[in-house]
Coordinates of C-alpha atoms and ligand atoms in Angstrom, one line a residue:
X326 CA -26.3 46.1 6.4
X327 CA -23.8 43.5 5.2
X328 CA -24.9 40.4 5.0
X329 CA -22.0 37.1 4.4
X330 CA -23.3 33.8 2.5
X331 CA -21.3 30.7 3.4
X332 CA -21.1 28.7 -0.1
X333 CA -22.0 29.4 -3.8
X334 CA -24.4 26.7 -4.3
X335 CA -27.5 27.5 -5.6
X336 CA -29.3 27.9 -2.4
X337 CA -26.6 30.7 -1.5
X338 CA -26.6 31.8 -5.1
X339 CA -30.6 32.6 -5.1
X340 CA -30.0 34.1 -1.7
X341 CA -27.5 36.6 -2.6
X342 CA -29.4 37.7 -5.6
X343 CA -32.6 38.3 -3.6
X344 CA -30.8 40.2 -0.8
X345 CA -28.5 41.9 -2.9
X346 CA -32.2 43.0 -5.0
X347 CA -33.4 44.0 -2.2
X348 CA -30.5 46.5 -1.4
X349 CA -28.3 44.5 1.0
X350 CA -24.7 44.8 0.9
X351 CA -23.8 40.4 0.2
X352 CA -20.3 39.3 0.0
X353 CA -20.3 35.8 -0.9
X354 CA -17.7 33.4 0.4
X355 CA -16.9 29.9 -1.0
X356 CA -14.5 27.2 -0.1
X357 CA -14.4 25.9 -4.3
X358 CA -12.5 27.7 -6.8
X359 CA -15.9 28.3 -9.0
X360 CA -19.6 28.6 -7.6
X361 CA -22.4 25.9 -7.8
X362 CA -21.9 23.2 -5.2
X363 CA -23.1 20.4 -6.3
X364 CA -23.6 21.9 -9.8
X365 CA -20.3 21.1 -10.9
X366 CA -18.3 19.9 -13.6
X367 CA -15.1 17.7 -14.8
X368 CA -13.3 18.0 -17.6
X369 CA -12.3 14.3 -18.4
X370 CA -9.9 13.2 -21.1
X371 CA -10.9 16.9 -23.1
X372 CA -13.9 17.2 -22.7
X373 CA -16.1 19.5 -20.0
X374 CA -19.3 17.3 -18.2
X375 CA -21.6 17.7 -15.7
X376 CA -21.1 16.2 -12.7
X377 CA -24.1 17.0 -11.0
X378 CA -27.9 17.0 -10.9
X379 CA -28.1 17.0 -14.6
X380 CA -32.5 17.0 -14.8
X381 CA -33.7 20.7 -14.5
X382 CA -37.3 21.4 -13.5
X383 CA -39.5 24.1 -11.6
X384 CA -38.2 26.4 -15.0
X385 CA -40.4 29.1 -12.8
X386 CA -38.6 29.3 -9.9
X387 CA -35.6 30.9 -11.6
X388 CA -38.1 32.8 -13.6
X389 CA -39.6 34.3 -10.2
X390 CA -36.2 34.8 -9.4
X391 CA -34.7 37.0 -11.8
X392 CA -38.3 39.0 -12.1
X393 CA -38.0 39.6 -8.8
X394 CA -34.4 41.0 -9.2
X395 CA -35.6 43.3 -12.2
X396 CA -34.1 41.0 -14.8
X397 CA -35.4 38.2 -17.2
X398 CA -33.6 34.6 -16.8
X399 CA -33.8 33.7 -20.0
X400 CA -31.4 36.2 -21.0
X401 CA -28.6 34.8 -18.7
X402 CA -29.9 31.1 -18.9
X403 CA -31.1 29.5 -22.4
X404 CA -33.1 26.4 -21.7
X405 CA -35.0 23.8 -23.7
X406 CA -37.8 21.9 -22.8
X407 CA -36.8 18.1 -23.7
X408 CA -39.7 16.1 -25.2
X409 CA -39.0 12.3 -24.0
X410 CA -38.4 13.1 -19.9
X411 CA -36.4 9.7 -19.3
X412 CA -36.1 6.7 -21.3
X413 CA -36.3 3.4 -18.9
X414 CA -34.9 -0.1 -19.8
X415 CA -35.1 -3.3 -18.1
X416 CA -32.5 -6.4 -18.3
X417 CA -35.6 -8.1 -20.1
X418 CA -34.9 -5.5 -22.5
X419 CA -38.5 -3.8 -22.8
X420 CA -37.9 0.1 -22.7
X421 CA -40.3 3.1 -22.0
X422 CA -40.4 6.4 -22.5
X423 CA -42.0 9.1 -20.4
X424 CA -43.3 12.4 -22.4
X425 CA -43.7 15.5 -21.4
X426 CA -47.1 15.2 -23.1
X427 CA -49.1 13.2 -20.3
X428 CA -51.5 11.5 -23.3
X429 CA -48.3 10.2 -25.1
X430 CA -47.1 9.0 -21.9
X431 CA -50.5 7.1 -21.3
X432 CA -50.5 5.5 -24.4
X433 CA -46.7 4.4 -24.5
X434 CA -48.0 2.6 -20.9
X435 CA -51.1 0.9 -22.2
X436 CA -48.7 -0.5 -25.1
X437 CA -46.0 -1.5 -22.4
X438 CA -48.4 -3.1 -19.9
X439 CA -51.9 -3.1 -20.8
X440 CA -55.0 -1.0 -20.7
X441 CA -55.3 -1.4 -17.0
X442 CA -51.8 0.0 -16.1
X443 CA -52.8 3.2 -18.9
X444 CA -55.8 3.9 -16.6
X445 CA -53.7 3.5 -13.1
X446 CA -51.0 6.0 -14.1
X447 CA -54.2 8.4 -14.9
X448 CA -55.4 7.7 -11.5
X449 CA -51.4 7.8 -10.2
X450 CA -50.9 10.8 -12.5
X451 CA -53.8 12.7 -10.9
X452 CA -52.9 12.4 -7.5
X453 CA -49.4 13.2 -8.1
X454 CA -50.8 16.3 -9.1
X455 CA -53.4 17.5 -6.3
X456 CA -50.8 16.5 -3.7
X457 CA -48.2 19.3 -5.7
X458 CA -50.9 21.4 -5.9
X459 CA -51.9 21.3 -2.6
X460 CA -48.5 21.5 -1.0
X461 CA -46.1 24.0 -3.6
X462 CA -48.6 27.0 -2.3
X463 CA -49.0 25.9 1.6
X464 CA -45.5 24.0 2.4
X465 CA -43.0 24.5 -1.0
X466 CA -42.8 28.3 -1.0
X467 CA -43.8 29.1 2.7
X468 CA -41.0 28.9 5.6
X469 CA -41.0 25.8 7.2
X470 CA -44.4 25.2 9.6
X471 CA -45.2 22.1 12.0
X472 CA -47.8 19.5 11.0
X473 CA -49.8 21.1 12.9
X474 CA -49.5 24.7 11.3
X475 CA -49.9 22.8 7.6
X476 CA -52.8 20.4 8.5
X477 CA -54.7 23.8 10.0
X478 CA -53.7 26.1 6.4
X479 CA -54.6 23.1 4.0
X480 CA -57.5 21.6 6.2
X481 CA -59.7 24.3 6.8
X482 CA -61.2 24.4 3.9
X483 CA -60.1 21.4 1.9
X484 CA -59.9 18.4 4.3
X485 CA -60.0 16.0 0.8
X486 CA -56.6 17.8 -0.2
X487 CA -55.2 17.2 3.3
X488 CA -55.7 13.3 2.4
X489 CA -54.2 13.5 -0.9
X490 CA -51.1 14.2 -0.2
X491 CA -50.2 10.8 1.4
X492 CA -48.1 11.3 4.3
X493 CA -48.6 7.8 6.5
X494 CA -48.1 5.3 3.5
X495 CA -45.3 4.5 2.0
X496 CA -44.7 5.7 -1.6
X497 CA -43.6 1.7 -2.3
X498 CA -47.4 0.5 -0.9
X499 CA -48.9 3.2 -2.6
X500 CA -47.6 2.6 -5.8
X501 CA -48.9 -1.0 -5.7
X502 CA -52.6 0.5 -5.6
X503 CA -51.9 2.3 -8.8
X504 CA -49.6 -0.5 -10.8
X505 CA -49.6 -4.5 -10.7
X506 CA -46.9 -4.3 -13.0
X507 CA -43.6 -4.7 -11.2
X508 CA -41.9 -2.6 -13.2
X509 CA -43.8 0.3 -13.6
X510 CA -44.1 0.2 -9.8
X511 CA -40.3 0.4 -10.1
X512 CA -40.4 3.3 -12.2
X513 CA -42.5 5.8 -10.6
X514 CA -40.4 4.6 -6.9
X515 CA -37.7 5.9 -7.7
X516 CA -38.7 9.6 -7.4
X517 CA -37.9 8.7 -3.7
X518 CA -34.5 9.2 -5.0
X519 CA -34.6 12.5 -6.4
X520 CA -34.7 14.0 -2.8
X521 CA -32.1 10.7 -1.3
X522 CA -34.6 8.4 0.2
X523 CA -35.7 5.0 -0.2
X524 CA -39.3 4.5 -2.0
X525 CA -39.4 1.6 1.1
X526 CA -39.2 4.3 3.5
X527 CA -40.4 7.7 2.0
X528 CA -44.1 9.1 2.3
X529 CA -46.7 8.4 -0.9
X530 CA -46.2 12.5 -0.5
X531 CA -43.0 12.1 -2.6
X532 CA -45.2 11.0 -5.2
X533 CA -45.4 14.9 -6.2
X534 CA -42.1 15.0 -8.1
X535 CA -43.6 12.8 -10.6
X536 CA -46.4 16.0 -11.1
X537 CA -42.7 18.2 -10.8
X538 CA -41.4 16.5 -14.1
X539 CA -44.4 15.8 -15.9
X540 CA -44.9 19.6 -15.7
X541 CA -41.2 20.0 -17.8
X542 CA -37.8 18.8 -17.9
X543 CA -35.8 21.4 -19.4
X544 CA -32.0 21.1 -21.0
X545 CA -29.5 23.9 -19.7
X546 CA -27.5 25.3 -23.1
X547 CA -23.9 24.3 -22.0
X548 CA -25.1 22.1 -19.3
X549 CA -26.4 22.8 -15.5
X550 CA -22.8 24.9 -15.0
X551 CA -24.4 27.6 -17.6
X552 CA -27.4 28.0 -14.7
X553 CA -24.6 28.4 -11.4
X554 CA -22.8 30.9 -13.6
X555 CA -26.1 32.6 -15.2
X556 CA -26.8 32.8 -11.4
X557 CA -23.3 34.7 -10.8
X558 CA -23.4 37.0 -13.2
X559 CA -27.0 38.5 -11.9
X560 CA -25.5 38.9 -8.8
X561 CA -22.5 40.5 -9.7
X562 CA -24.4 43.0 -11.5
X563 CA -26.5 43.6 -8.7
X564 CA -23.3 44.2 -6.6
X565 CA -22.7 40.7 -4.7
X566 CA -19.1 40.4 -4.1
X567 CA -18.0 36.6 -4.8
X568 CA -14.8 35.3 -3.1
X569 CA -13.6 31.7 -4.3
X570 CA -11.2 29.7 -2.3
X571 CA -12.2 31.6 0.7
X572 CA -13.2 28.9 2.9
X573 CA -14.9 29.9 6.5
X574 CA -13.7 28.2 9.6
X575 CA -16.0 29.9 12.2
X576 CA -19.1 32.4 12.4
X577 CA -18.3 35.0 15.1
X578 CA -21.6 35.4 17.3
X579 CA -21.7 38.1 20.6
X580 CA -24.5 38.9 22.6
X581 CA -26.8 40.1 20.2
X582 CA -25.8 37.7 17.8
X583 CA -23.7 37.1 14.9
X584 CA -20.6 39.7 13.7
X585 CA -18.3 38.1 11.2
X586 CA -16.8 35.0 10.2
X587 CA -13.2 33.9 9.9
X588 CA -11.8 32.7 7.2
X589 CA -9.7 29.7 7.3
X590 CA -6.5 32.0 6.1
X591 CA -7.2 33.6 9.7
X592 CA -8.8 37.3 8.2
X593 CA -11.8 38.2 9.9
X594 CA -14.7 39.4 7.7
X595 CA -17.5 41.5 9.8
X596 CA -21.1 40.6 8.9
X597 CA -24.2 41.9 10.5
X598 CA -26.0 38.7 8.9
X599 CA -24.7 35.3 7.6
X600 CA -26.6 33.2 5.5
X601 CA -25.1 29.1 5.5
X602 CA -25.4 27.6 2.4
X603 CA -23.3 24.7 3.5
X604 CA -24.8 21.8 4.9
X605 CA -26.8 22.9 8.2
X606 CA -25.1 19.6 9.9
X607 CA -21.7 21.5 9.6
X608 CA -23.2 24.3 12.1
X609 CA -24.0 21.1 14.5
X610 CA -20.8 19.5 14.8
X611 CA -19.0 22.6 15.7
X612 CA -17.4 23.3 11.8
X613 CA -18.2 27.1 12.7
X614 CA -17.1 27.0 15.5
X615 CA -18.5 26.3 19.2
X616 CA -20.7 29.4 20.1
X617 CA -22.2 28.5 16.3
X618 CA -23.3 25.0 17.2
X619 CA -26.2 26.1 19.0
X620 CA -28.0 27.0 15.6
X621 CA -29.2 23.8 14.9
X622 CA -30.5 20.9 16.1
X623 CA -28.1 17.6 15.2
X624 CA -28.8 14.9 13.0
X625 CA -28.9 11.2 14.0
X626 CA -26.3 9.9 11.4
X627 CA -29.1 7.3 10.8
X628 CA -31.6 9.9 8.8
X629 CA -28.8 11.0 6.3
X630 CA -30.1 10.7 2.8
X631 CA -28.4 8.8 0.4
X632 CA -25.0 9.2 -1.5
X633 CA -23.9 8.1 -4.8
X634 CA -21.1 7.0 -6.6
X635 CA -20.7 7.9 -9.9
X636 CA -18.5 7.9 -13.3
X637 CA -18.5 11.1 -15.8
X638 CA -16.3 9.8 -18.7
X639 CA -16.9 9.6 -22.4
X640 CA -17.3 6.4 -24.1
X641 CA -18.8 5.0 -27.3
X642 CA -21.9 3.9 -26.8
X643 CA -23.7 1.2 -29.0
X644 CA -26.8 -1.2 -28.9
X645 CA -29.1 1.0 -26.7
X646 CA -30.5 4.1 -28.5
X647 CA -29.7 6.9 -25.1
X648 CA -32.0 9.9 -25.1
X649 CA -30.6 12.7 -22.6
X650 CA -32.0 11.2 -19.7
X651 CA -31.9 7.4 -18.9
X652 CA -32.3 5.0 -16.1
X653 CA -31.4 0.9 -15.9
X654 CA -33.4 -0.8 -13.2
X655 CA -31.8 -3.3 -11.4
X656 CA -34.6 -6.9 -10.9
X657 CA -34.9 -6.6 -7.3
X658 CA -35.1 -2.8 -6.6
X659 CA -35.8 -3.9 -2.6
X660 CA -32.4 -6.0 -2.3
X661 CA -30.9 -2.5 -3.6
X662 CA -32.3 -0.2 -1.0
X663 CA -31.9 -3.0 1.4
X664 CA -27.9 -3.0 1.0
X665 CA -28.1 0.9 1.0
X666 CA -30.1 1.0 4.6
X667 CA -26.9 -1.7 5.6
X668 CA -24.2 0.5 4.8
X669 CA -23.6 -1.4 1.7
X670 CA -22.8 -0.2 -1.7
X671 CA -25.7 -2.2 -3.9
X672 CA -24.4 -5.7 -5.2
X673 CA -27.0 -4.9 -8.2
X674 CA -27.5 -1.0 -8.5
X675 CA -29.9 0.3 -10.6
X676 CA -28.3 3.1 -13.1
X677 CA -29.4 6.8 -14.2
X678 CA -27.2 7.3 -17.3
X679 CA -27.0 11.2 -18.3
X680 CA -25.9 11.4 -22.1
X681 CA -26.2 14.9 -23.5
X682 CA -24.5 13.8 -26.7
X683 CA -27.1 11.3 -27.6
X684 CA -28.2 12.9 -30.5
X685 CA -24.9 13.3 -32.0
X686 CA -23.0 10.8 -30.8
X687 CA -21.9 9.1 -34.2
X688 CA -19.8 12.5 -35.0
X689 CA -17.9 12.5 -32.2
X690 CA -15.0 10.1 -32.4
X691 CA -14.1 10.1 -29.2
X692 CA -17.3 9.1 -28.0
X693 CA -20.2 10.9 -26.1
X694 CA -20.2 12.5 -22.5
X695 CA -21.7 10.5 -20.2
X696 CA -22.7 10.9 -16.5
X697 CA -23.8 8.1 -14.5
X698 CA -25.5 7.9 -10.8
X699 CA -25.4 4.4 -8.7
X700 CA -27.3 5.3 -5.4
X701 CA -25.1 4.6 -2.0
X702 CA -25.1 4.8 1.8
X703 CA -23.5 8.1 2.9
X704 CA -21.3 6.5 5.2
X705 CA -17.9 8.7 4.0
X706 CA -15.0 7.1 4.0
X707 CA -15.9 3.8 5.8
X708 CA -16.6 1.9 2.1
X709 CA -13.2 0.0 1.1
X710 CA -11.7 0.5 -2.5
X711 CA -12.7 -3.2 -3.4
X712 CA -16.2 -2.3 -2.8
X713 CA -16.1 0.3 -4.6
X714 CA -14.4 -0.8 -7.5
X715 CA -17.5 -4.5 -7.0
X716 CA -19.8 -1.8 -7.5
X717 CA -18.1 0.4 -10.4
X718 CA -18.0 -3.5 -12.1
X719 CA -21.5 -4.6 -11.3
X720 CA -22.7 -0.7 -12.5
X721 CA -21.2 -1.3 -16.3
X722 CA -22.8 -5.1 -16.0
X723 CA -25.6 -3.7 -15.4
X724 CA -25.6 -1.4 -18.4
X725 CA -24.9 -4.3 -20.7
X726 CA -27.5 -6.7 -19.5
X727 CA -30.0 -4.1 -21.1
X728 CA -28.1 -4.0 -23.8
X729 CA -25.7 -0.3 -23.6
X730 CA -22.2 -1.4 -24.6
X731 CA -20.1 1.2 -23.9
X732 CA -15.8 1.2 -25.4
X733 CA -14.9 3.8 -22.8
X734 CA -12.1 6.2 -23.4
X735 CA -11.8 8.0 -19.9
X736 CA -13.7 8.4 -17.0
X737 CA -13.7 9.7 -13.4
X738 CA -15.0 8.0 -10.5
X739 CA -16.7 10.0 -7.4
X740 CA -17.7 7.8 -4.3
X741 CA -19.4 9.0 -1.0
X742 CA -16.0 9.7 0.5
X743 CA -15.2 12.2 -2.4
X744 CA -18.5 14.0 -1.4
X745 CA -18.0 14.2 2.0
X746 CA -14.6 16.0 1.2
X747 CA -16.3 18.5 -1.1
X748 CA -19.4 18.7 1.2
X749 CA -18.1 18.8 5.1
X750 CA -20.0 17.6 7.4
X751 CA -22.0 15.6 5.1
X752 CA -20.5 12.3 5.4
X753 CA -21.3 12.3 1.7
X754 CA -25.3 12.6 2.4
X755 CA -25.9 14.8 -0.6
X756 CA -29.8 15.4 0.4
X757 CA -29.5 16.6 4.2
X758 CA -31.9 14.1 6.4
X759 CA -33.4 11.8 3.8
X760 CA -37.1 12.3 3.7
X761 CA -38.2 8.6 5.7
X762 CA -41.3 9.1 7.4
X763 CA -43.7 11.4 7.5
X764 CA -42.2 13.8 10.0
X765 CA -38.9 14.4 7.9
X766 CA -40.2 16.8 5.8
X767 CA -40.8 19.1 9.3
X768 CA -37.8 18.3 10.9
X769 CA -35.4 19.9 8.0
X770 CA -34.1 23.2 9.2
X771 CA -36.3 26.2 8.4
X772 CA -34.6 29.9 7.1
X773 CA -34.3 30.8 10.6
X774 CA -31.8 29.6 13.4
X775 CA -31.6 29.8 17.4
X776 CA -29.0 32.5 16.5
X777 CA -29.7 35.9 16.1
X778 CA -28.8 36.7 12.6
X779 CA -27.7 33.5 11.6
X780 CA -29.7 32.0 8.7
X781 CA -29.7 28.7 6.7
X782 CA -30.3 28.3 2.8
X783 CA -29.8 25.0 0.6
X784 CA -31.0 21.8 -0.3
X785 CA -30.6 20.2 3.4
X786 CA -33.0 23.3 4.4
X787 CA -36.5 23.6 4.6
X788 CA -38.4 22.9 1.5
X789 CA -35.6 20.3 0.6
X790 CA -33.5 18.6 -1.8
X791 CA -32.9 19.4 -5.4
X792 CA -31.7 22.2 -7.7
X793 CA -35.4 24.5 -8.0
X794 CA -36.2 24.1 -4.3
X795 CA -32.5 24.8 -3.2
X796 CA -33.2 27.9 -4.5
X797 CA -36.6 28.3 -2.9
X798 CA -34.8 27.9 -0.2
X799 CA -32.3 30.9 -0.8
X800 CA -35.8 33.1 -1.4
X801 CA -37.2 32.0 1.6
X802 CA -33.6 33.0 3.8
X803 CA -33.5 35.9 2.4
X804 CA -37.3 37.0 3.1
X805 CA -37.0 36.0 6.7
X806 CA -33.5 38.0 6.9
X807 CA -35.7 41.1 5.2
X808 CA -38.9 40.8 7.3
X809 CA -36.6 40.5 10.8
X810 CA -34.7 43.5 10.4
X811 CA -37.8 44.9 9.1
X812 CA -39.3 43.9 12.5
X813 CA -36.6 45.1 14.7
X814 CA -36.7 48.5 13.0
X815 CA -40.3 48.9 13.5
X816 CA -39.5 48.0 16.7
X817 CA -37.0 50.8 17.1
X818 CA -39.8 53.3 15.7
X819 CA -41.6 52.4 18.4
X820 CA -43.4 49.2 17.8
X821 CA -43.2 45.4 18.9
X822 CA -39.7 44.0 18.1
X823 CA -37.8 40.9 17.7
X824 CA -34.7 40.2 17.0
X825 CA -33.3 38.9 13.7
X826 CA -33.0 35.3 13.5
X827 CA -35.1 34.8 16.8
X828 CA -38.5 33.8 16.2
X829 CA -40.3 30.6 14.2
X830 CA -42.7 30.7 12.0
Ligands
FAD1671 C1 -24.7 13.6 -8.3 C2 -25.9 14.5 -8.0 C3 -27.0 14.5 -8.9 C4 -28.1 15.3 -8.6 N1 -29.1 15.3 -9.5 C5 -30.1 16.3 -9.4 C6 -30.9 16.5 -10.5 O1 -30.8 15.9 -11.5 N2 -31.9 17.5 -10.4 C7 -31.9 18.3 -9.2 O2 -32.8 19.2 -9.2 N3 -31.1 18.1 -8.2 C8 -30.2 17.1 -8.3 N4 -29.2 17.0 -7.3 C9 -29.4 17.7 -6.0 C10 -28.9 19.2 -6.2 O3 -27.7 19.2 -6.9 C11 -28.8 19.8 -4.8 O4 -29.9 19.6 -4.0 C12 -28.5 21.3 -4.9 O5 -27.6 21.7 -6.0 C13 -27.9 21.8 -3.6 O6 -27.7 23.1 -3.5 P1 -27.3 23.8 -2.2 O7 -27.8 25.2 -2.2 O8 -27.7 23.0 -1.0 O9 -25.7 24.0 -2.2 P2 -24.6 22.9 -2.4 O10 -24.5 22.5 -3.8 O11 -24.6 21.9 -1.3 O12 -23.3 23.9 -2.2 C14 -22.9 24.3 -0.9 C15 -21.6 25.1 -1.1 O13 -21.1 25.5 0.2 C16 -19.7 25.5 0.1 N5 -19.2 25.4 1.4 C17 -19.3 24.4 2.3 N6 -18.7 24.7 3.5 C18 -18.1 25.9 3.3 C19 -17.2 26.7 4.1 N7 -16.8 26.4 5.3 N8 -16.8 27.9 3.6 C20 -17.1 28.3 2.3 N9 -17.9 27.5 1.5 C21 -18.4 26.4 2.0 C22 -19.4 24.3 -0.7 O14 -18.1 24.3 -1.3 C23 -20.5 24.4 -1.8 O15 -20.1 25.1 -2.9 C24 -28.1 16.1 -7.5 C25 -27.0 16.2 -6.6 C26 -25.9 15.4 -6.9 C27 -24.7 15.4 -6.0

């Protein structure tokens, strides 16, 4: 069986390597001249940066991974676990820290706000935690199931775990139950962002990626590129075939489903499955192809998650001690999201400042890498250079009002319409349908399409956004792929079949 994957992100990445494990015959295909995606860099004025997601959790789902493939990550990945998880400042210029030891994190937020606000992030801290626990077993690592099919696995026997995961509140009203304190309400909002959606807008659900980080923030030796080509290299050696600059420009499907793709230089590639690691909303507006378009269900341009804009430079920085990770919060974090939901780039963003050279920044004349993140509407190319350039201004304001100056040397800009280019179909969404409500979270794509053969892995898929459950993602593709032909050669032998690609979980 040969089966093609469409991108070398790390959804199609994870894929390959489980099929390939598994002894199918994967040929990757990608559009980029190097694999990752999103997990990208630039080299700017020398020096090589991330570009991309930049915090790395869920350590054991590329430990699973590799097991599974018969080989250990850690000998293709070297990680550290980072002690302070962010450092947050505030144009009032208090600052806190977030540990990755929960007691030190409880006591830097009794000294920051008070005794009372200590014992609500136990409370907050808590919850975050039954509501991962309950839903990384039953949801996280299953294929995608209704509401219905979740409430019935979780509910049976654990009704109170059914409640604690939060689904009809808004994380925003939640948080106020847990934290008077404006700012710390602030804080733990903006895990909304981590999977592009609004803390006004997202389920108290998303409250769980706090439990994600708290559990470890790791840093990638030679940055989050070392994990896309530590991915690479295990499935080279397990016989994946990668082809860059190979970009496909339809997915042949007959009558029993799909047969090849062709590549945008017009050569035909025959598949007997195809696994899309681009964004599922390329299938729906005909990308592949018409016959493909019947795969997927479309997306109201409304749910798109959010975009960003963002600058990867190096500069000198000064006046604000940086650890790796750091975020500047804008005063009125609703006026942000407000202008976001209007199309607007925010007239007062708040910033998430990536600076791996923190620790050594004084030896490097030049000045540090940096890698900053302003959230923005994914509305592709519709936002006018002035805006952008309002925004890149107000973004470095920001930044000095808590008291960063930074003498920058060079630095590249990326706005929603550069994402769109590198991700079609996107319109710069960089999430897939942003996670508003508490249906979202069901209505992503699952594994499986209405095409025979035809499956979907990546952050826009079923679990959703982010690096760790992109690759759960690419597990759970490649164990519906394996279980369907399994079941249509059973089938053959005499028992019930299905076809590949046919049925829903
Ligand atoms: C700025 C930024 C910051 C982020 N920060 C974090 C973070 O800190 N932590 C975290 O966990 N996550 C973060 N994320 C999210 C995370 O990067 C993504 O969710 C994840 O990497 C998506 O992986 P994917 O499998 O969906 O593939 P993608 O990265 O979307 O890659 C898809 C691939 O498909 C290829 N492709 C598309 N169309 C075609 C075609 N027709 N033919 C061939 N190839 C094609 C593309 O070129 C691309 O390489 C961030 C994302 C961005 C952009």
């Amino acid at each position: 069986m040969h089966c093609v994957v469409i991108g070398a992100g790390v959804g199609g990445l994870s894929a390959a390597i489980a099929l390939a494990a598994r002894g199918v015959e994967v040929t990757v295909l990608e559009r980029a001249a190097t694999p990752g995606g999103k997990v990208r860099q630039l080299t700017v004025g020398g020096a090589v940066i991330d570009a991309g997601p930049t915090v790395f959790t869920m350590l054991h789902v590329f430990e699973a991974l590799f097991d599974a493939s018969g080989a250990t990550f850690g000998d293709y990945v070297r990680v550290q676990p980072v002690a302070v998880l962010a450092r947050h400042g505030w144009r009032d210029g208090t600052t806190l820290d977030l540990f990755a030891d929960r007691e030190q994190s409880t006591d830097a937020i009794g000294s920051f706000a008070g005794a009372a606000a200590a014992r609500g992030f136990q409370r907050f801290a808590a919850d975050a935690a039954r509501s991962y626990a309950t839903l990384e077993p039953h949801f996280i690592t299953r294929q995608r199931s209704t509401p219905w099919g979740l409430a019935a696995r979780i509910g049976a026997h654990r009704p109170r775990d059914l409640l604690s995961i939060k689904p009809f509140e808004t994380l925003w009203a939640a948080l106020g139950g847990y934290f008077s304190d404006p700012r710390l309400r602030q804080l733990f909002a903006r895990y909304a962002t981590y999977s592009g959606a609004s803390p006004f807008a997202a389920p108290a659900t998303l409250m769980l990626i706090a439990e994600v980080e708290a559990r470890g923030v790791w840093a990638v030796d030679g940055g989050m590129f070392a994990l896309a080509r530590g991915l690479e290299r295990r499935g080279r050696e397990l016989g994946v075939r990668f082809r860059y600059g190979a970009e496909v420009a339809e997915i042949i499907t007959g009558s029993k489903g799909v047969t090849g793709v062709v590549l945008a230089s017009g050569e035909q590639v025959a598949a007997d499955r195809i696994v899309v690691n681009a964004d599922p909303a390329a299938l729906a507006v005909s990308l592949f192809g018409a016959s493909a378009r019947r795969g997927v269900a479309a997306m109201p341009p409304a749910r798109r998650s959010l975009s960003a804009m963002t600058w990867t430079g190096t500069a000198r920085a000064d006046g604000f001690p940086l650890v790796h990770h750091n975020v500047f919060f804008a005063d009125d974090y609703r006026a942000e999201f407000d202008d976001i939901a209007a199309g607007r780039l925010p007239v007062s963003p708040s910033v998430y400042v990536c600076a791996p050279d923190h620790d050594r920044q004084a030896g490097l004349p030049a000045g540090g890498r940096l890698h900053m993140i302003v959230n923005a509407p994914a509305i592709g190319a519709a936002l006018p250079g002035e805006a952008l350039d309002r925004c890149e201004t107000a973004m470095f304001d920001q930044l000095a009002r808590c008291g960063l100056a930074l003498d920058r040397r060079a630095g590249i800009r990326t706005t929603p319409a550069d994402f769109a280019a590198l991700f079609p179909a996107t319109q710069g969404a960089l999430y897939g349908r942003a996670s508003h409500g508490w249906r979202a979270s069901f209505q992503r794509p699952g594994a499986r399409t209405r095409i025979p053969g035809l499956y979907l892995a990546g952050g826009a898929t079923h679990p959703g956004a982010g690096v760790p459950m992109a690759a759960v993602s690419g597990r759970l593709a490649a164990d519906a792929l394996l279980s369907d032909r399994d079941h249509v050669s059973m089938g053959r032998s005499g028992r019930k079949a299905t076809a590949g690609g046919t049925s829903t979980p």
